[in-house]
Amino acid sequence: MFITGSFDHYVKVWDTNTSQVVVDFKMPGKVYRTAMSSMAMSHTLIAAGTDDVQVRLCDIASGAFSHTLSGHRDGVMSVEWSTSSEWVLYTGGCDGAIRFWDIRRAGCFRVLDNSQTQLGVRPPILKRPAVSSKFFSAAKSSLGDQNWLKTLQSKHTGSQSVKGSSSEKPSVEKSRQKRIHPGMLSTLDRATAHYGVVTGLKATNDGMYLLSAGSYSRIRLWDIESGRNTLVNFETGRIQTDRAIQLDTSDDPALVFVPCMKTVKGFGMWSGRTTLMLRGHYESVNTCCFNSNDQELYTSGADRQIIVWSPGGSVEDEMAQGEVAEDKDNWSD
């Protein structure tokens, strides 16, 4: 089967054997992007991003909507499933927000913030200092087995009360947050990943990083575990802002293929520099899809063309071309 989404407000599931629609879903607006998880074993859900503020998950098995994810304040132009978990979904909206969802619970569990950064390397995990056994033995001998734990607890609660007395406002805010439903907390969080529309998302194959494209022709690389911007400075390139685009990556070398108007640029994932530029379309390019098995790149654009970009010919082909060139006469009148 294959799936199509269109501006006619429909998401359709097609049978490749009969070339007919098996299931269709009526959406509340134009469909910008559809996605299915490449590793899902427990569900057959299609994530659909439309010009409506809600993300809808379509269940092929039942032919109905199974989830409605609320949190964005504008249309959702990009959706991407995680490559490490079948339950995690990433969405990018016209409000500039990128949200992480666990479809097994209400509300999103993370909203990316452009101001939260790290320089390429994940921050080290903070370890609690180990308490020596001499301390416990001394405490037991002086206070007894039953009373030493109570004294530790009283000291701990006392230190907390002293801290709380100095700053009462944060404790009040925390108590209020606990009372609010998690779904409401996700809607109140208005952090932005891009200062404009998020037009494309792509999770790396190892599930560690997330690429995003947005307005002002900006490309950002995010650490999925920490949710921070890695500050990779990608070179500028004109990116469409009025429609969704599809990014893709290669593993070796690590390249990011981005549709930049009529061209396709390949950026180094960690350097951000342009390593190649592909020209062949007559109109804006919308989609990039990399085939890791054949090392081929497929692109499609508004000129209604699908172009296959393959690596250079083999050594045998180059040798054959050299032999033909040697047979030709080099004299002239």
GROMACS .gro file of N, CA and C in nm, residues 51-198:
model
  444
   51ASP      N    1  -0.389   2.228   0.792
   51ASP     CA    2  -0.393   2.369   0.833
   51ASP      C    3  -0.480   2.389   0.956
   52ASP      N    4  -0.528   2.281   1.015
   52ASP     CA    5  -0.596   2.287   1.144
   52ASP      C    6  -0.491   2.278   1.254
   53VAL      N    7  -0.524   2.327   1.373
   53VAL     CA    8  -0.427   2.332   1.482
   53VAL      C    9  -0.403   2.195   1.545
   54GLN      N   10  -0.486   2.099   1.518
   54GLN     CA   11  -0.474   1.968   1.579
   54GLN      C   12  -0.411   1.868   1.483
   55VAL      N   13  -0.329   1.780   1.541
   55VAL     CA   14  -0.270   1.669   1.466
   55VAL      C   15  -0.359   1.547   1.485
   56ARG      N   16  -0.394   1.483   1.375
   56ARG     CA   17  -0.483   1.367   1.382
   56ARG      C   18  -0.410   1.241   1.341
   57LEU      N   19  -0.436   1.133   1.417
   57LEU     CA   20  -0.381   1.003   1.387
   57LEU      C   21  -0.491   0.914   1.332
   58CYS      N   22  -0.472   0.867   1.209
   58CYS     CA   23  -0.571   0.785   1.140
   58CYS      C   24  -0.533   0.639   1.154
   59ASP      N   25  -0.627   0.558   1.198
   59ASP     CA   26  -0.604   0.415   1.218
   59ASP      C   27  -0.654   0.340   1.095
   60ILE      N   28  -0.563   0.274   1.024
   60ILE     CA   29  -0.602   0.201   0.903
   60ILE      C   30  -0.689   0.081   0.938
   61ALA      N   31  -0.660   0.018   1.052
   61ALA     CA   32  -0.733  -0.103   1.088
   61ALA      C   33  -0.881  -0.074   1.112
   62SER      N   34  -0.912   0.037   1.178
   62SER     CA   35  -1.051   0.068   1.211
   62SER      C   36  -1.114   0.166   1.112
   63GLY      N   37  -1.033   0.238   1.036
   63GLY     CA   38  -1.086   0.336   0.943
   63GLY      C   39  -1.138   0.462   1.010
   64ALA      N   40  -1.089   0.490   1.130
   64ALA     CA   41  -1.136   0.607   1.205
   64ALA      C   42  -1.016   0.677   1.268
   65PHE      N   43  -1.042   0.795   1.326
   65PHE     CA   44  -0.938   0.868   1.397
   65PHE      C   45  -0.921   0.806   1.535
   66SER      N   46  -0.798   0.778   1.571
   66SER     CA   47  -0.772   0.720   1.703
   66SER      C   48  -0.724   0.823   1.804
   67HIS      N   49  -0.651   0.925   1.760
   67HIS     CA   50  -0.598   1.027   1.849
   67HIS      C   51  -0.615   1.165   1.786
   68THR      N   52  -0.628   1.264   1.872
   68THR     CA   53  -0.625   1.404   1.831
   68THR      C   54  -0.530   1.476   1.926
   69LEU      N   55  -0.420   1.527   1.873
   69LEU     CA   56  -0.315   1.589   1.953
   69LEU      C   57  -0.330   1.741   1.946
   70SER      N   58  -0.355   1.801   2.061
   70SER     CA   59  -0.380   1.946   2.068
   70SER      C   60  -0.264   2.013   2.140
   71GLY      N   61  -0.220   2.126   2.086
   71GLY     CA   62  -0.112   2.201   2.148
   71GLY      C   63  -0.061   2.312   2.059
   72HIS      N   64  -0.060   2.290   1.929
   72HIS     CA   65  -0.016   2.394   1.837
   72HIS      C   66  -0.120   2.506   1.830
   73ARG      N   67  -0.074   2.626   1.800
   73ARG     CA   68  -0.161   2.742   1.791
   73ARG      C   69  -0.190   2.781   1.646
   74ASP      N   70  -0.134   2.704   1.552
   74ASP     CA   71  -0.157   2.731   1.410
   74ASP      C   72  -0.146   2.597   1.337
   75GLY      N   73  -0.161   2.601   1.205
   75GLY     CA   74  -0.157   2.479   1.127
   75GLY      C   75  -0.028   2.402   1.145
   76VAL      N   76  -0.035   2.271   1.122
   76VAL     CA   77   0.080   2.181   1.138
   76VAL      C   78   0.128   2.142   0.999
   77MET      N   79   0.250   2.183   0.963
   77MET     CA   80   0.301   2.163   0.829
   77MET      C   81   0.395   2.045   0.818
   78SER      N   82   0.448   1.992   0.927
   78SER     CA   83   0.542   1.881   0.921
   78SER      C   84   0.519   1.785   1.037
   79VAL      N   85   0.523   1.656   1.006
   79VAL     CA   86   0.511   1.549   1.105
   79VAL      C   87   0.619   1.446   1.074
   80GLU      N   88   0.675   1.387   1.179
   80GLU     CA   89   0.783   1.289   1.162
   80GLU      C   90   0.780   1.193   1.280
   81TRP      N   91   0.780   1.064   1.251
   81TRP     CA   92   0.784   0.962   1.355
   81TRP      C   93   0.927   0.940   1.401
   82SER      N   94   0.942   0.901   1.524
   82SER     CA   95   1.074   0.871   1.578
   82SER      C   96   1.130   0.745   1.512
   83THR      N   97   1.261   0.739   1.498
   83THR     CA   98   1.327   0.621   1.444
   83THR      C   99   1.381   0.530   1.554
   84SER      N  100   1.349   0.561   1.679
   84SER     CA  101   1.391   0.477   1.791
   84SER      C  102   1.275   0.428   1.876
   85SER      N  103   1.156   0.484   1.859
   85SER     CA  104   1.038   0.442   1.936
   85SER      C  105   0.915   0.454   1.848
   86GLU      N  106   0.832   0.352   1.849
   86GLU     CA  107   0.712   0.355   1.767
   86GLU      C  108   0.601   0.441   1.826
   87TRP      N  109   0.620   0.491   1.949
   87TRP     CA  110   0.516   0.568   2.016
   87TRP      C  111   0.542   0.719   2.014
   88VAL      N  112   0.656   0.761   1.966
   88VAL     CA  113   0.696   0.902   1.973
   88VAL      C  114   0.679   0.966   1.836
   89LEU      N  115   0.619   1.086   1.837
   89LEU     CA  116   0.592   1.161   1.715
   89LEU      C  117   0.643   1.304   1.733
   90TYR      N  118   0.704   1.358   1.627
   90TYR     CA  119   0.750   1.496   1.626
   90TYR      C  120   0.665   1.576   1.528
   91THR      N  121   0.623   1.694   1.569
   91THR     CA  122   0.541   1.779   1.482
   91THR      C  123   0.596   1.921   1.482
   92GLY      N  124   0.588   1.986   1.366
   92GLY     CA  125   0.629   2.124   1.352
   92GLY      C  126   0.515   2.206   1.295
   93GLY      N  127   0.488   2.320   1.355
   93GLY     CA  128   0.370   2.399   1.318
   93GLY      C  129   0.406   2.533   1.256
   94CYS      N  130   0.304   2.597   1.205
   94CYS     CA  131   0.319   2.733   1.152
   94CYS      C  132   0.341   2.835   1.262
   95ASP      N  133   0.325   2.794   1.387
   95ASP     CA  134   0.352   2.882   1.500
   95ASP      C  135   0.499   2.882   1.540
   96GLY      N  136   0.584   2.807   1.467
   96GLY     CA  137   0.726   2.801   1.497
   96GLY      C  138   0.764   2.702   1.604
   97ALA      N  139   0.670   2.622   1.652
   97ALA     CA  140   0.696   2.528   1.761
   97ALA      C  141   0.719   2.388   1.706
   98ILE      N  142   0.809   2.315   1.772
   98ILE     CA  143   0.831   2.173   1.747
   98ILE      C  144   0.797   2.099   1.875
   99ARG      N  145   0.704   2.008   1.867
   99ARG     CA  146   0.654   1.938   1.985
   99ARG      C  147   0.679   1.788   1.974
  100PHE      N  148   0.713   1.728   2.089
  100PHE     CA  149   0.734   1.584   2.099
  100PHE      C  150   0.613   1.523   2.169
  101TRP      N  151   0.558   1.418   2.108
  101TRP     CA  152   0.440   1.353   2.162
  101TRP      C  153   0.467   1.206   2.189
  102ASP      N  154   0.416   1.159   2.299
  102ASP     CA  155   0.403   1.015   2.326
  102ASP      C  156   0.255   0.983   2.313
  103ILE      N  157   0.218   0.911   2.209
  103ILE     CA  158   0.076   0.892   2.178
  103ILE      C  159   0.005   0.806   2.280
  104ARG      N  160   0.078   0.753   2.378
  104ARG     CA  161   0.014   0.673   2.482
  104ARG      C  162  -0.036   0.757   2.599
  105ARG      N  163  -0.005   0.887   2.598
  105ARG     CA  164  -0.050   0.972   2.708
  105ARG      C  165  -0.093   1.107   2.655
  106ALA      N  166  -0.161   1.183   2.740
  106ALA     CA  167  -0.216   1.313   2.698
  106ALA      C  168  -0.109   1.420   2.700
  107GLY      N  169  -0.118   1.511   2.603
  107GLY     CA  170  -0.028   1.624   2.600
  107GLY      C  171   0.110   1.589   2.549
  108CYS      N  172   0.180   1.688   2.497
  108CYS     CA  173   0.317   1.665   2.452
  108CYS      C  174   0.410   1.669   2.573
  109PHE      N  175   0.521   1.597   2.563
  109PHE     CA  176   0.613   1.591   2.676
  109PHE      C  177   0.735   1.681   2.657
  110ARG      N  178   0.746   1.747   2.541
  110ARG     CA  179   0.858   1.838   2.521
  110ARG      C  180   0.826   1.938   2.412
  111VAL      N  181   0.868   2.063   2.432
  111VAL     CA  182   0.859   2.168   2.332
  111VAL      C  183   0.998   2.227   2.315
  112LEU      N  184   1.052   2.220   2.195
  112LEU     CA  185   1.189   2.265   2.172
  112LEU      C  186   1.197   2.417   2.181
  113ASP      N  187   1.305   2.463   2.243
  113ASP     CA  188   1.329   2.605   2.262
  113ASP      C  189   1.462   2.640   2.197
  114ASN      N  190   1.459   2.736   2.106
  114ASN     CA  191   1.579   2.775   2.034
  114ASN      C  192   1.687   2.831   2.125
  115SER      N  193   1.649   2.886   2.238
  115SER     CA  194   1.746   2.947   2.328
  115SER      C  195   1.820   2.843   2.413
  116GLN      N  196   1.770   2.721   2.419
  116GLN     CA  197   1.837   2.615   2.493
  116GLN      C  198   1.935   2.546   2.400
  117THR      N  199   2.064   2.562   2.424
  117THR     CA  200   2.165   2.519   2.328
  117THR      C  201   2.271   2.433   2.394
  118GLN      N  202   2.345   2.363   2.309
  118GLN     CA  203   2.464   2.290   2.348
  118GLN      C  204   2.551   2.276   2.223
  119LEU      N  205   2.681   2.274   2.242
  119LEU     CA  206   2.774   2.275   2.130
  119LEU      C  207   2.802   2.132   2.082
  120GLY      N  208   2.706   2.074   2.012
  120GLY     CA  209   2.731   1.949   1.943
  120GLY      C  210   2.737   1.826   2.029
  121VAL      N  211   2.795   1.835   2.149
  121VAL     CA  212   2.815   1.720   2.235
  121VAL      C  213   2.712   1.722   2.346
  122ARG      N  214   2.657   1.607   2.375
  122ARG     CA  215   2.558   1.599   2.482
  122ARG      C  216   2.620   1.633   2.616
  123PRO      N  217   2.546   1.702   2.703
  123PRO     CA  218   2.602   1.735   2.834
  123PRO      C  219   2.619   1.608   2.918
  124PRO      N  220   2.723   1.603   3.001
  124PRO     CA  221   2.744   1.483   3.083
  124PRO      C  222   2.634   1.465   3.185
  125ILE      N  223   2.607   1.340   3.216
  125ILE     CA  224   2.504   1.308   3.316
  125ILE      C  225   2.560   1.335   3.455
  126LEU      N  226   2.488   1.417   3.530
  126LEU     CA  227   2.534   1.451   3.664
  126LEU      C  228   2.514   1.333   3.759
  127LYS      N  229   2.621   1.297   3.827
  127LYS     CA  230   2.615   1.186   3.922
  127LYS      C  231   2.609   1.240   4.063
  128ARG      N  232   2.526   1.177   4.145
  128ARG     CA  233   2.517   1.217   4.285
  128ARG      C  234   2.642   1.172   4.360
  129PRO      N  235   2.693   1.256   4.445
  129PRO     CA  236   2.812   1.215   4.520
  129PRO      C  237   2.780   1.099   4.614
  130ALA      N  238   2.868   1.001   4.611
  130ALA     CA  239   2.846   0.882   4.694
  130ALA      C  240   2.873   0.915   4.840
  131VAL      N  241   2.788   0.867   4.928
  131VAL     CA  242   2.803   0.888   5.072
  131VAL      C  243   2.881   0.771   5.129
  132SER      N  244   2.987   0.798   5.201
  132SER     CA  245   3.074   0.693   5.253
  132SER      C  246   3.002   0.611   5.360
  133SER      N  247   3.044   0.487   5.371
  133SER     CA  248   2.983   0.398   5.469
  133SER      C  249   3.021   0.437   5.612
  134LYS      N  250   3.135   0.510   5.627
  134LYS     CA  251   3.175   0.550   5.762
  134LYS      C  252   3.072   0.643   5.824
  135PHE      N  253   3.010   0.727   5.741
  135PHE     CA  254   2.910   0.820   5.792
  135PHE      C  255   2.791   0.745   5.851
  136PHE      N  256   2.744   0.642   5.779
  136PHE     CA  257   2.629   0.566   5.827
  136PHE      C  258   2.664   0.488   5.953
  137SER      N  259   2.783   0.431   5.957
  137SER     CA  260   2.820   0.354   6.076
  137SER      C  261   2.833   0.444   6.198
  138ALA      N  262   2.889   0.565   6.177
  138ALA     CA  263   2.901   0.659   6.289
  138ALA      C  264   2.764   0.707   6.335
  139ALA      N  265   2.674   0.729   6.241
  139ALA     CA  266   2.540   0.775   6.277
  139ALA      C  267   2.464   0.667   6.353
  140LYS      N  268   2.479   0.543   6.311
  140LYS     CA  269   2.409   0.434   6.378
  140LYS      C  270   2.461   0.415   6.520
  141SER      N  271   2.592   0.421   6.534
  141SER     CA  272   2.650   0.397   6.666
  141SER      C  273   2.612   0.507   6.765
  142SER      N  274   2.601   0.630   6.719
  142SER     CA  275   2.572   0.741   6.810
  142SER      C  276   2.424   0.757   6.838
  143LEU      N  277   2.337   0.727   6.739
  143LEU     CA  278   2.195   0.753   6.755
  143LEU      C  279   2.112   0.627   6.767
  144GLY      N  280   2.166   0.514   6.735
  144GLY     CA  281   2.085   0.394   6.739
  144GLY      C  282   2.026   0.364   6.602
  145ASP      N  283   1.983   0.240   6.584
  145ASP     CA  284   1.934   0.198   6.453
  145ASP      C  285   1.803   0.263   6.415
  146GLN      N  286   1.718   0.296   6.512
  146GLN     CA  287   1.585   0.348   6.480
  146GLN      C  288   1.582   0.499   6.469
  147ASN      N  289   1.669   0.569   6.540
  147ASN     CA  290   1.659   0.714   6.545
  147ASN      C  291   1.744   0.787   6.441
  148TRP      N  292   1.847   0.719   6.386
  148TRP     CA  293   1.938   0.792   6.296
  148TRP      C  294   1.868   0.828   6.164
  149LEU      N  295   1.776   0.741   6.118
  149LEU     CA  296   1.706   0.772   5.994
  149LEU      C  297   1.610   0.888   6.013
  150LYS      N  298   1.546   0.896   6.132
  150LYS     CA  299   1.453   1.005   6.159
  150LYS      C  300   1.527   1.140   6.163
  151THR      N  301   1.647   1.139   6.219
  151THR     CA  302   1.723   1.264   6.224
  151THR      C  303   1.763   1.311   6.085
  152LEU      N  304   1.801   1.214   6.000
  152LEU     CA  305   1.836   1.251   5.862
  152LEU      C  306   1.716   1.310   5.790
  153GLN      N  307   1.599   1.248   5.812
  153GLN     CA  308   1.478   1.298   5.748
  153GLN      C  309   1.442   1.438   5.799
  154SER      N  310   1.458   1.460   5.928
  154SER     CA  311   1.425   1.592   5.983
  154SER      C  312   1.521   1.698   5.930
  155LYS      N  313   1.651   1.663   5.915
  155LYS     CA  314   1.746   1.759   5.859
  155LYS      C  315   1.712   1.791   5.714
  156HIS      N  316   1.671   1.686   5.641
  156HIS     CA  317   1.639   1.707   5.499
  156HIS      C  318   1.516   1.797   5.484
  157THR      N  319   1.413   1.770   5.562
  157THR     CA  320   1.292   1.852   5.554
  157THR      C  321   1.319   1.992   5.605
  158GLY      N  322   1.407   2.005   5.704
  158GLY     CA  323   1.439   2.137   5.755
  158GLY      C  324   1.512   2.222   5.652
  159SER      N  325   1.605   2.159   5.578
  159SER     CA  326   1.675   2.234   5.474
  159SER      C  327   1.580   2.277   5.365
  160GLN      N  328   1.482   2.191   5.333
  160GLN     CA  329   1.383   2.229   5.232
  160GLN      C  330   1.297   2.345   5.277
  161SER      N  331   1.261   2.346   5.405
  161SER     CA  332   1.177   2.454   5.455
  161SER      C  333   1.253   2.586   5.454
  162VAL      N  334   1.382   2.582   5.483
  162VAL     CA  335   1.461   2.705   5.481
  162VAL      C  336   1.470   2.759   5.339
  163LYS      N  337   1.493   2.669   5.243
  163LYS     CA  338   1.499   2.714   5.104
  163LYS      C  339   1.364   2.769   5.058
  164GLY      N  340   1.256   2.704   5.100
  164GLY     CA  341   1.125   2.749   5.057
  164GLY      C  342   1.088   2.884   5.116
  165SER      N  343   1.136   2.912   5.239
  165SER     CA  344   1.104   3.039   5.301
  165SER      C  345   1.170   3.155   5.228
  166SER      N  346   1.290   3.131   5.171
  166SER     CA  347   1.359   3.239   5.101
  166SER      C  348   1.292   3.271   4.968
  167SER      N  349   1.236   3.170   4.902
  167SER     CA  350   1.170   3.192   4.772
  167SER      C  351   1.038   3.116   4.772
  168GLU      N  352   0.932   3.184   4.807
  168GLU     CA  353   0.802   3.119   4.817
  168GLU      C  354   0.731   3.112   4.684
  169LYS      N  355   0.761   3.205   4.593
  169LYS     CA  356   0.690   3.210   4.466
  169LYS      C  357   0.713   3.087   4.380
  170PRO      N  358   0.838   3.037   4.364
  170PRO     CA  359   0.856   2.916   4.282
  170PRO      C  360   0.780   2.796   4.336
  171SER      N  361   0.773   2.783   4.470
  171SER     CA  362   0.699   2.670   4.527
  171SER      C  363   0.551   2.680   4.496
  172VAL      N  364   0.498   2.802   4.497
  172VAL     CA  365   0.357   2.821   4.464
  172VAL      C  366   0.332   2.786   4.318
  173GLU      N  367   0.425   2.827   4.230
  173GLU     CA  368   0.408   2.796   4.088
  173GLU      C  369   0.414   2.647   4.064
  174LYS      N  370   0.505   2.577   4.133
  174LYS     CA  371   0.514   2.433   4.116
  174LYS      C  372   0.386   2.364   4.162
  175SER      N  373   0.328   2.412   4.272
  175SER     CA  374   0.204   2.351   4.321
  175SER      C  375   0.091   2.372   4.222
  176ARG      N  376   0.090   2.488   4.156
  176ARG     CA  377  -0.013   2.513   4.056
  176ARG      C  378   0.006   2.423   3.935
  177GLN      N  379   0.131   2.401   3.893
  177GLN     CA  380   0.157   2.316   3.778
  177GLN      C  381   0.114   2.173   3.805
  178LYS      N  382   0.129   2.128   3.928
  178LYS     CA  383   0.088   1.992   3.960
  178LYS      C  384  -0.063   1.974   3.948
  179ARG      N  385  -0.137   2.078   3.972
  179ARG     CA  386  -0.282   2.068   3.966
  179ARG      C  387  -0.333   2.067   3.822
  180ILE      N  388  -0.255   2.127   3.730
  180ILE     CA  389  -0.301   2.138   3.591
  180ILE      C  390  -0.279   2.006   3.520
  181HIS      N  391  -0.373   1.973   3.433
  181HIS     CA  392  -0.363   1.850   3.353
  181HIS      C  393  -0.242   1.859   3.260
  182PRO      N  394  -0.169   1.747   3.236
  182PRO     CA  395  -0.052   1.753   3.148
  182PRO      C  396  -0.084   1.808   3.009
  183GLY      N  397  -0.202   1.778   2.958
  183GLY     CA  398  -0.239   1.833   2.829
  183GLY      C  399  -0.250   1.984   2.829
  184MET      N  400  -0.294   2.042   2.942
  184MET     CA  401  -0.302   2.187   2.953
  184MET      C  402  -0.163   2.248   2.965
  185LEU      N  403  -0.072   2.178   3.032
  185LEU     CA  404   0.063   2.230   3.043
  185LEU      C  405   0.129   2.242   2.906
  186SER      N  406   0.103   2.146   2.818
  186SER     CA  407   0.165   2.149   2.685
  186SER      C  408   0.112   2.266   2.603
  187THR      N  409  -0.013   2.305   2.624
  187THR     CA  410  -0.067   2.418   2.549
  187THR      C  411  -0.016   2.551   2.603
  188LEU      N  412   0.017   2.556   2.733
  188LEU     CA  413   0.066   2.678   2.792
  188LEU      C  414   0.212   2.704   2.757
  189ASP      N  415   0.286   2.600   2.721
  189ASP     CA  416   0.427   2.615   2.686
  189ASP      C  417   0.436   2.670   2.544
  190ARG      N  418   0.486   2.791   2.529
  190ARG     CA  419   0.489   2.858   2.399
  190ARG      C  420   0.631   2.882   2.351
  191ALA      N  421   0.722   2.791   2.381
  191ALA     CA  422   0.858   2.804   2.331
  191ALA      C  423   0.859   2.783   2.180
  192THR      N  424   0.951   2.850   2.111
  192THR     CA  425   0.959   2.842   1.966
  192THR      C  426   1.095   2.787   1.924
  193ALA      N  427   1.091   2.702   1.823
  193ALA     CA  428   1.214   2.647   1.766
  193ALA      C  429   1.261   2.729   1.646
  194HIS      N  430   1.167   2.788   1.572
  194HIS     CA  431   1.197   2.874   1.458
  194HIS      C  432   1.111   3.000   1.469
  195TYR      N  433   1.164   3.109   1.419
  195TYR     CA  434   1.088   3.234   1.420
  195TYR      C  435   1.003   3.241   1.293
  196GLY      N  436   0.912   3.148   1.282
  196GLY     CA  437   0.826   3.139   1.164
  196GLY      C  438   0.775   2.998   1.147
  197VAL      N  439   0.747   2.960   1.025
  197VAL     CA  440   0.687   2.831   0.995
  197VAL      C  441   0.794   2.722   0.997
  198VAL      N  442   0.764   2.609   1.060
  198VAL     CA  443   0.849   2.491   1.054
  198VAL      C  444   0.803   2.409   0.934
   0.00000   0.00000   0.00000
